[in-house]
GROMACS .gro file of C-alpha atoms in nm:
model
  326
    1UNK     CA    1   3.004   3.678   5.173
    2UNK     CA    2   2.723   3.569   4.919
    3UNK     CA    3   2.362   3.646   4.918
    4UNK     CA    4   2.307   3.245   4.937
    5UNK     CA    5   2.561   3.282   5.267
    6UNK     CA    6   2.324   3.604   5.422
    7UNK     CA    7   2.045   3.389   5.293
    8UNK     CA    8   2.149   3.084   5.519
    9UNK     CA    9   2.232   3.285   5.829
   10UNK     CA   10   1.942   3.507   5.865
   11UNK     CA   11   1.754   3.107   5.835
   12UNK     CA   12   1.942   2.984   6.059
   13UNK     CA   13   1.853   3.292   6.322
   14UNK     CA   14   1.496   3.276   6.220
   15UNK     CA   15   1.456   2.996   6.352
   16UNK     CA   16   1.643   3.006   6.676
   17UNK     CA   17   1.432   3.286   6.761
   18UNK     CA   18   1.129   3.058   6.654
   19UNK     CA   19   1.318   2.760   6.883
   20UNK     CA   20   1.300   3.026   7.194
   21UNK     CA   21   0.936   3.091   7.105
   22UNK     CA   22   0.850   2.711   7.091
   23UNK     CA   23   0.997   2.657   7.422
   24UNK     CA   24   0.751   2.917   7.599
   25UNK     CA   25   0.488   2.856   7.383
   26UNK     CA   26   0.398   2.480   7.357
   27UNK     CA   27   0.152   2.528   7.050
   28UNK     CA   28   0.485   2.663   6.839
   29UNK     CA   29   0.726   2.454   6.693
   30UNK     CA   30   1.007   2.522   6.465
   31UNK     CA   31   1.140   2.373   6.163
   32UNK     CA   32   1.196   2.604   5.826
   33UNK     CA   33   1.131   2.925   5.721
   34UNK     CA   34   0.750   2.842   5.713
   35UNK     CA   35   0.512   2.925   5.984
   36UNK     CA   36   0.156   2.824   6.047
   37UNK     CA   37  -0.127   2.793   6.277
   38UNK     CA   38  -0.409   2.588   6.320
   39UNK     CA   39  -0.791   2.655   6.455
   40UNK     CA   40  -0.897   2.578   6.830
   41UNK     CA   41  -1.264   2.474   6.892
   42UNK     CA   42  -1.415   2.572   7.212
   43UNK     CA   43  -1.591   2.281   7.374
   44UNK     CA   44  -1.860   2.395   7.513
   45UNK     CA   45  -1.945   2.287   7.905
   46UNK     CA   46  -2.339   2.228   7.901
   47UNK     CA   47  -2.326   1.963   7.559
   48UNK     CA   48  -2.290   1.617   7.717
   49UNK     CA   49  -2.260   1.425   7.382
   50UNK     CA   50  -2.420   1.093   7.418
   51UNK     CA   51  -2.125   0.809   7.439
   52UNK     CA   52  -2.164   0.535   7.219
   53UNK     CA   53  -1.947   0.147   7.243
   54UNK     CA   54  -1.641   0.200   6.980
   55UNK     CA   55  -1.690  -0.197   6.727
   56UNK     CA   56  -1.315  -0.375   6.639
   57UNK     CA   57  -1.111  -0.129   6.421
   58UNK     CA   58  -1.091  -0.270   6.085
   59UNK     CA   59  -0.838  -0.081   5.836
   60UNK     CA   60  -1.025  -0.045   5.494
   61UNK     CA   61  -0.728  -0.121   5.211
   62UNK     CA   62  -0.641   0.204   5.000
   63UNK     CA   63  -0.479   0.252   4.666
   64UNK     CA   64  -0.257   0.556   4.690
   65UNK     CA   65  -0.309   0.682   4.299
   66UNK     CA   66   0.029   0.738   4.125
   67UNK     CA   67   0.032   1.107   4.045
   68UNK     CA   68  -0.114   1.388   4.365
   69UNK     CA   69  -0.271   1.655   4.182
   70UNK     CA   70  -0.001   1.920   4.348
   71UNK     CA   71  -0.133   2.196   4.144
   72UNK     CA   72  -0.552   2.185   4.179
   73UNK     CA   73  -0.593   2.277   4.593
   74UNK     CA   74  -0.874   2.112   4.647
   75UNK     CA   75  -0.828   1.862   4.441
   76UNK     CA   76  -0.516   1.781   4.617
   77UNK     CA   77  -0.724   1.850   4.939
   78UNK     CA   78  -0.902   1.560   4.859
   79UNK     CA   79  -0.638   1.357   4.707
   80UNK     CA   80  -0.513   1.336   5.078
   81UNK     CA   81  -0.905   1.279   5.224
   82UNK     CA   82  -0.963   1.032   4.981
   83UNK     CA   83  -0.618   0.814   5.141
   84UNK     CA   84  -0.747   0.863   5.487
   85UNK     CA   85  -1.079   0.717   5.331
   86UNK     CA   86  -1.298   1.025   5.445
   87UNK     CA   87  -1.555   1.173   5.220
   88UNK     CA   88  -1.448   1.445   4.942
   89UNK     CA   89  -1.500   1.829   5.002
   90UNK     CA   90  -1.651   2.120   4.813
   91UNK     CA   91  -1.520   2.418   4.844
   92UNK     CA   92  -1.717   2.832   4.831
   93UNK     CA   93  -1.587   3.152   4.705
   94UNK     CA   94  -1.702   3.362   4.942
   95UNK     CA   95  -1.434   3.175   5.152
   96UNK     CA   96  -1.187   3.131   4.912
   97UNK     CA   97  -1.214   3.494   4.878
   98UNK     CA   98  -1.191   3.531   5.253
   99UNK     CA   99  -0.851   3.319   5.263
  100UNK     CA  100  -0.693   3.515   4.990
  101UNK     CA  101  -0.785   3.799   5.106
  102UNK     CA  102  -0.594   3.728   5.448
  103UNK     CA  103  -0.298   3.519   5.245
  104UNK     CA  104  -0.197   3.882   5.103
  105UNK     CA  105  -0.209   4.027   5.433
  106UNK     CA  106   0.037   3.790   5.567
  107UNK     CA  107   0.278   3.711   5.233
  108UNK     CA  108   0.214   4.155   5.217
  109UNK     CA  109   0.353   4.182   5.584
  110UNK     CA  110   0.487   3.908   5.706
  111UNK     CA  111   0.278   3.906   5.956
  112UNK     CA  112   0.181   3.495   6.042
  113UNK     CA  113  -0.206   3.639   6.255
  114UNK     CA  114  -0.521   3.514   6.300
  115UNK     CA  115  -0.579   3.847   6.455
  116UNK     CA  116  -0.488   4.078   6.143
  117UNK     CA  117  -0.355   4.433   6.278
  118UNK     CA  118  -0.596   4.702   6.076
  119UNK     CA  119  -0.385   4.941   6.069
  120UNK     CA  120  -0.094   4.726   5.825
  121UNK     CA  121  -0.179   4.741   5.457
  122UNK     CA  122  -0.437   4.456   5.316
  123UNK     CA  123  -0.622   4.439   5.650
  124UNK     CA  124  -1.026   4.303   5.597
  125UNK     CA  125  -1.345   4.203   5.735
  126UNK     CA  126  -1.305   3.919   5.524
  127UNK     CA  127  -0.961   3.870   5.533
  128UNK     CA  128  -0.994   3.815   5.948
  129UNK     CA  129  -1.301   3.571   5.882
  130UNK     CA  130  -1.075   3.326   5.734
  131UNK     CA  131  -0.820   3.403   6.006
  132UNK     CA  132  -0.998   3.306   6.225
  133UNK     CA  133  -1.157   3.039   6.132
  134UNK     CA  134  -0.848   2.816   5.961
  135UNK     CA  135  -0.516   2.685   5.942
  136UNK     CA  136  -0.256   2.941   5.846
  137UNK     CA  137   0.087   2.946   5.717
  138UNK     CA  138   0.405   3.209   5.600
  139UNK     CA  139   0.636   3.119   5.342
  140UNK     CA  140   0.969   3.372   5.389
  141UNK     CA  141   1.072   3.484   5.049
  142UNK     CA  142   0.996   3.412   4.696
  143UNK     CA  143   0.922   3.029   4.477
  144UNK     CA  144   0.659   2.897   4.693
  145UNK     CA  145   0.380   2.710   4.571
  146UNK     CA  146   0.004   2.676   4.670
  147UNK     CA  147   0.058   2.297   4.733
  148UNK     CA  148   0.302   2.424   5.005
  149UNK     CA  149   0.079   2.504   5.256
  150UNK     CA  150  -0.107   2.198   5.206
  151UNK     CA  151   0.190   2.031   5.264
  152UNK     CA  152   0.274   2.138   5.608
  153UNK     CA  153  -0.079   2.103   5.737
  154UNK     CA  154  -0.040   1.726   5.665
  155UNK     CA  155   0.282   1.712   5.817
  156UNK     CA  156   0.161   1.900   6.146
  157UNK     CA  157  -0.063   1.683   6.362
  158UNK     CA  158  -0.318   1.931   6.438
  159UNK     CA  159  -0.353   2.062   6.098
  160UNK     CA  160  -0.450   1.753   5.941
  161UNK     CA  161  -0.717   1.647   6.199
  162UNK     CA  162  -0.856   1.984   6.049
  163UNK     CA  163  -0.800   1.884   5.737
  164UNK     CA  164  -0.899   1.531   5.727
  165UNK     CA  165  -1.204   1.606   5.959
  166UNK     CA  166  -1.461   1.388   5.773
  167UNK     CA  167  -1.758   1.490   5.792
  168UNK     CA  168  -1.652   1.899   5.693
  169UNK     CA  169  -1.872   1.939   5.388
  170UNK     CA  170  -1.695   2.285   5.253
  171UNK     CA  171  -1.376   2.464   5.248
  172UNK     CA  172  -1.184   2.745   5.152
  173UNK     CA  173  -0.852   2.816   5.057
  174UNK     CA  174  -0.629   3.142   4.979
  175UNK     CA  175  -0.273   3.134   4.847
  176UNK     CA  176  -0.084   3.481   4.770
  177UNK     CA  177   0.303   3.476   4.663
  178UNK     CA  178   0.439   3.829   4.681
  179UNK     CA  179   0.648   4.001   4.387
  180UNK     CA  180   0.873   4.151   4.566
  181UNK     CA  181   1.182   3.989   4.720
  182UNK     CA  182   1.160   4.068   5.114
  183UNK     CA  183   0.814   4.022   5.155
  184UNK     CA  184   0.694   3.642   5.167
  185UNK     CA  185   0.360   3.369   5.094
  186UNK     CA  186   0.066   3.340   5.264
  187UNK     CA  187  -0.150   3.020   5.267
  188UNK     CA  188  -0.480   2.965   5.465
  189UNK     CA  189  -0.747   2.722   5.483
  190UNK     CA  190  -1.091   2.753   5.618
  191UNK     CA  191  -1.169   2.458   5.806
  192UNK     CA  192  -1.428   2.551   6.053
  193UNK     CA  193  -1.676   2.856   5.933
  194UNK     CA  194  -1.905   2.513   5.728
  195UNK     CA  195  -1.785   2.227   5.974
  196UNK     CA  196  -2.072   1.987   6.081
  197UNK     CA  197  -1.986   1.905   6.458
  198UNK     CA  198  -2.365   1.735   6.466
  199UNK     CA  199  -2.310   1.482   6.212
  200UNK     CA  200  -2.012   1.340   6.417
  201UNK     CA  201  -2.217   1.109   6.599
  202UNK     CA  202  -2.345   0.939   6.321
  203UNK     CA  203  -2.088   0.942   6.107
  204UNK     CA  204  -1.962   0.532   6.161
  205UNK     CA  205  -1.601   0.590   6.030
  206UNK     CA  206  -1.426   0.679   6.312
  207UNK     CA  207  -1.192   0.650   6.353
  208UNK     CA  208  -0.951   0.838   6.073
  209UNK     CA  209  -0.536   0.695   6.100
  210UNK     CA  210  -0.339   0.871   5.920
  211UNK     CA  211  -0.080   0.752   5.684
  212UNK     CA  212  -0.387   0.551   5.585
  213UNK     CA  213  -0.348   0.148   5.531
  214UNK     CA  214  -0.181   0.021   5.266
  215UNK     CA  215  -0.031   0.394   5.152
  216UNK     CA  216   0.269   0.441   4.970
  217UNK     CA  217   0.507   0.677   4.958
  218UNK     CA  218   0.479   0.813   5.260
  219UNK     CA  219   0.757   1.054   5.337
  220UNK     CA  220   1.104   0.892   5.507
  221UNK     CA  221   1.113   1.137   5.813
  222UNK     CA  222   0.965   1.190   6.147
  223UNK     CA  223   0.622   1.218   5.993
  224UNK     CA  224   0.380   1.199   6.283
  225UNK     CA  225   0.097   0.911   6.262
  226UNK     CA  226  -0.244   0.994   6.418
  227UNK     CA  227  -0.533   0.795   6.508
  228UNK     CA  228  -0.830   1.054   6.585
  229UNK     CA  229  -1.188   1.035   6.675
  230UNK     CA  230  -1.431   1.340   6.681
  231UNK     CA  231  -1.384   1.650   6.810
  232UNK     CA  232  -1.674   1.646   7.091
  233UNK     CA  233  -1.607   1.295   7.220
  234UNK     CA  234  -1.380   1.115   7.515
  235UNK     CA  235  -1.036   1.092   7.477
  236UNK     CA  236  -0.893   0.795   7.465
  237UNK     CA  237  -0.645   0.563   7.643
  238UNK     CA  238  -0.344   0.412   7.566
  239UNK     CA  239  -0.207   0.070   7.666
  240UNK     CA  240   0.021  -0.010   7.470
  241UNK     CA  241   0.182   0.057   7.073
  242UNK     CA  242   0.410  -0.074   6.844
  243UNK     CA  243   0.620   0.033   6.501
  244UNK     CA  244   0.794  -0.249   6.318
  245UNK     CA  245   0.941  -0.288   5.969
  246UNK     CA  246   0.870  -0.591   5.794
  247UNK     CA  247   1.209  -0.706   5.881
  248UNK     CA  248   1.099  -0.730   6.222
  249UNK     CA  249   1.270  -0.433   6.347
  250UNK     CA  250   1.057  -0.225   6.640
  251UNK     CA  251   1.110   0.176   6.579
  252UNK     CA  252   1.152   0.367   6.870
  253UNK     CA  253   0.841   0.625   6.905
  254UNK     CA  254   0.709   0.860   7.116
  255UNK     CA  255   0.313   0.836   7.213
  256UNK     CA  256   0.089   1.110   7.320
  257UNK     CA  257  -0.314   1.130   7.331
  258UNK     CA  258  -0.315   1.544   7.426
  259UNK     CA  259  -0.313   1.662   7.091
  260UNK     CA  260  -0.282   1.997   6.940
  261UNK     CA  261  -0.591   2.231   6.926
  262UNK     CA  262  -0.793   1.997   7.190
  263UNK     CA  263  -0.840   1.683   6.912
  264UNK     CA  264  -0.890   1.342   7.063
  265UNK     CA  265  -0.695   1.083   6.918
  266UNK     CA  266  -0.342   0.918   6.946
  267UNK     CA  267   0.016   1.031   6.796
  268UNK     CA  268   0.309   0.851   6.749
  269UNK     CA  269   0.600   1.039   6.669
  270UNK     CA  270   0.931   0.830   6.516
  271UNK     CA  271   1.229   0.905   6.672
  272UNK     CA  272   1.434   0.911   6.394
  273UNK     CA  273   1.329   0.962   6.024
  274UNK     CA  274   1.150   0.692   5.914
  275UNK     CA  275   1.321   0.426   5.649
  276UNK     CA  276   1.312   0.456   5.327
  277UNK     CA  277   1.126   0.216   5.092
  278UNK     CA  278   1.002   0.015   5.407
  279UNK     CA  279   0.681  -0.149   5.509
  280UNK     CA  280   0.615  -0.082   5.898
  281UNK     CA  281   0.295  -0.189   6.091
  282UNK     CA  282   0.195   0.053   6.339
  283UNK     CA  283   0.003  -0.116   6.603
  284UNK     CA  284  -0.247   0.108   6.916
  285UNK     CA  285  -0.413  -0.075   7.179
  286UNK     CA  286  -0.652   0.056   7.405
  287UNK     CA  287  -0.944   0.180   7.515
  288UNK     CA  288  -1.190   0.426   7.422
  289UNK     CA  289  -1.500   0.521   7.587
  290UNK     CA  290  -1.514   0.239   7.803
  291UNK     CA  291  -1.457  -0.001   7.556
  292UNK     CA  292  -1.094  -0.174   7.475
  293UNK     CA  293  -1.016  -0.140   7.105
  294UNK     CA  294  -0.669  -0.271   6.858
  295UNK     CA  295  -0.632  -0.038   6.578
  296UNK     CA  296  -0.294  -0.255   6.344
  297UNK     CA  297  -0.248  -0.122   5.976
  298UNK     CA  298   0.062  -0.145   5.750
  299UNK     CA  299   0.187   0.199   5.494
  300UNK     CA  300   0.547   0.149   5.307
  301UNK     CA  301   0.760   0.479   5.296
  302UNK     CA  302   0.921   0.620   4.997
  303UNK     CA  303   1.218   0.517   4.834
  304UNK     CA  304   1.375   0.834   4.898
  305UNK     CA  305   1.367   1.119   5.133
  306UNK     CA  306   1.340   1.315   4.876
  307UNK     CA  307   1.079   1.132   4.691
  308UNK     CA  308   0.767   1.374   4.774
  309UNK     CA  309   0.786   1.749   4.844
  310UNK     CA  310   0.635   1.755   5.253
  311UNK     CA  311   0.700   2.097   5.402
  312UNK     CA  312   0.778   2.115   5.755
  313UNK     CA  313   0.571   2.428   5.976
  314UNK     CA  314   0.569   2.593   6.276
  315UNK     CA  315   0.201   2.565   6.463
  316UNK     CA  316  -0.073   2.720   6.633
  317UNK     CA  317  -0.415   2.739   6.659
  318UNK     CA  318  -0.647   3.037   6.593
  319UNK     CA  319  -0.792   3.250   6.882
  320UNK     CA  320  -1.209   3.167   6.787
  321UNK     CA  321  -1.396   2.893   6.653
  322UNK     CA  322  -1.750   2.783   6.630
  323UNK     CA  323  -1.874   2.564   6.924
  324UNK     CA  324  -2.056   2.315   6.905
  325UNK     CA  325  -2.449   2.292   6.858
  326UNK     CA  326  -2.712   2.095   7.035
   0.00000   0.00000   0.00000
């Protein structure tokens, strides 16, 4: 039996174990030899945000840059945020170091977690700060690149919504690849330490849609289509949805407003891979905060399935996060 065959069988049994985990733990999804966790923000029942009517939704035309800056994590994150029409973030050296420490902990210990085991090598108080405040990722083996955790988070609704959250000004990121072929790579993105939920009600760009209006090279897969509002607001109610190609073919899909990490929005998942090289129009009708809305926009899928490398992921939220401050 060749080494490659052994590796393939190893991945198969790993995925089987994860699939069983997913069956009993709905916040975890098995897709590949990468694992990802994301944050949950516990709501404060003592806080009652002021609710305002939702205006008619008019998509903003966006243009997709031809070459995403994959080798610079901050530029790559802001590339996605630019597509979605939300402000760019900056980074923080302390948060970056915290996340690098947690990424190293995960890669060296093959331990995907939001709670480090202090008995394990590379556990640290700094790493734990990132662990409990961010999206985290684990890749098994070697050869991983720093952009792959970001691709994975963008392909997973709960992670994506934190990465695109429009009022967060600052992130921290860390990536680590072990030189030991029996270990792995870790990635972590602190999305909550600098979150500014108090700015949400004044933000005028809600809801955020992704893939964005007029975006191109969208992965022709069962890529999530999302529309979301502020975290500490009401949940929308959906009355109808539609996915249709430029040729008039309706695409089967699922729809839910029960989003991971208690986000407020709508998720559409195509039943089958989206067709390649095709313009697709999304329509979502419903009510938000007592007012009707209609969101209609279009995007175009990539010409081939391997046109972009969007890494699959396993998902779960962190154990703790900041509460909304009155």
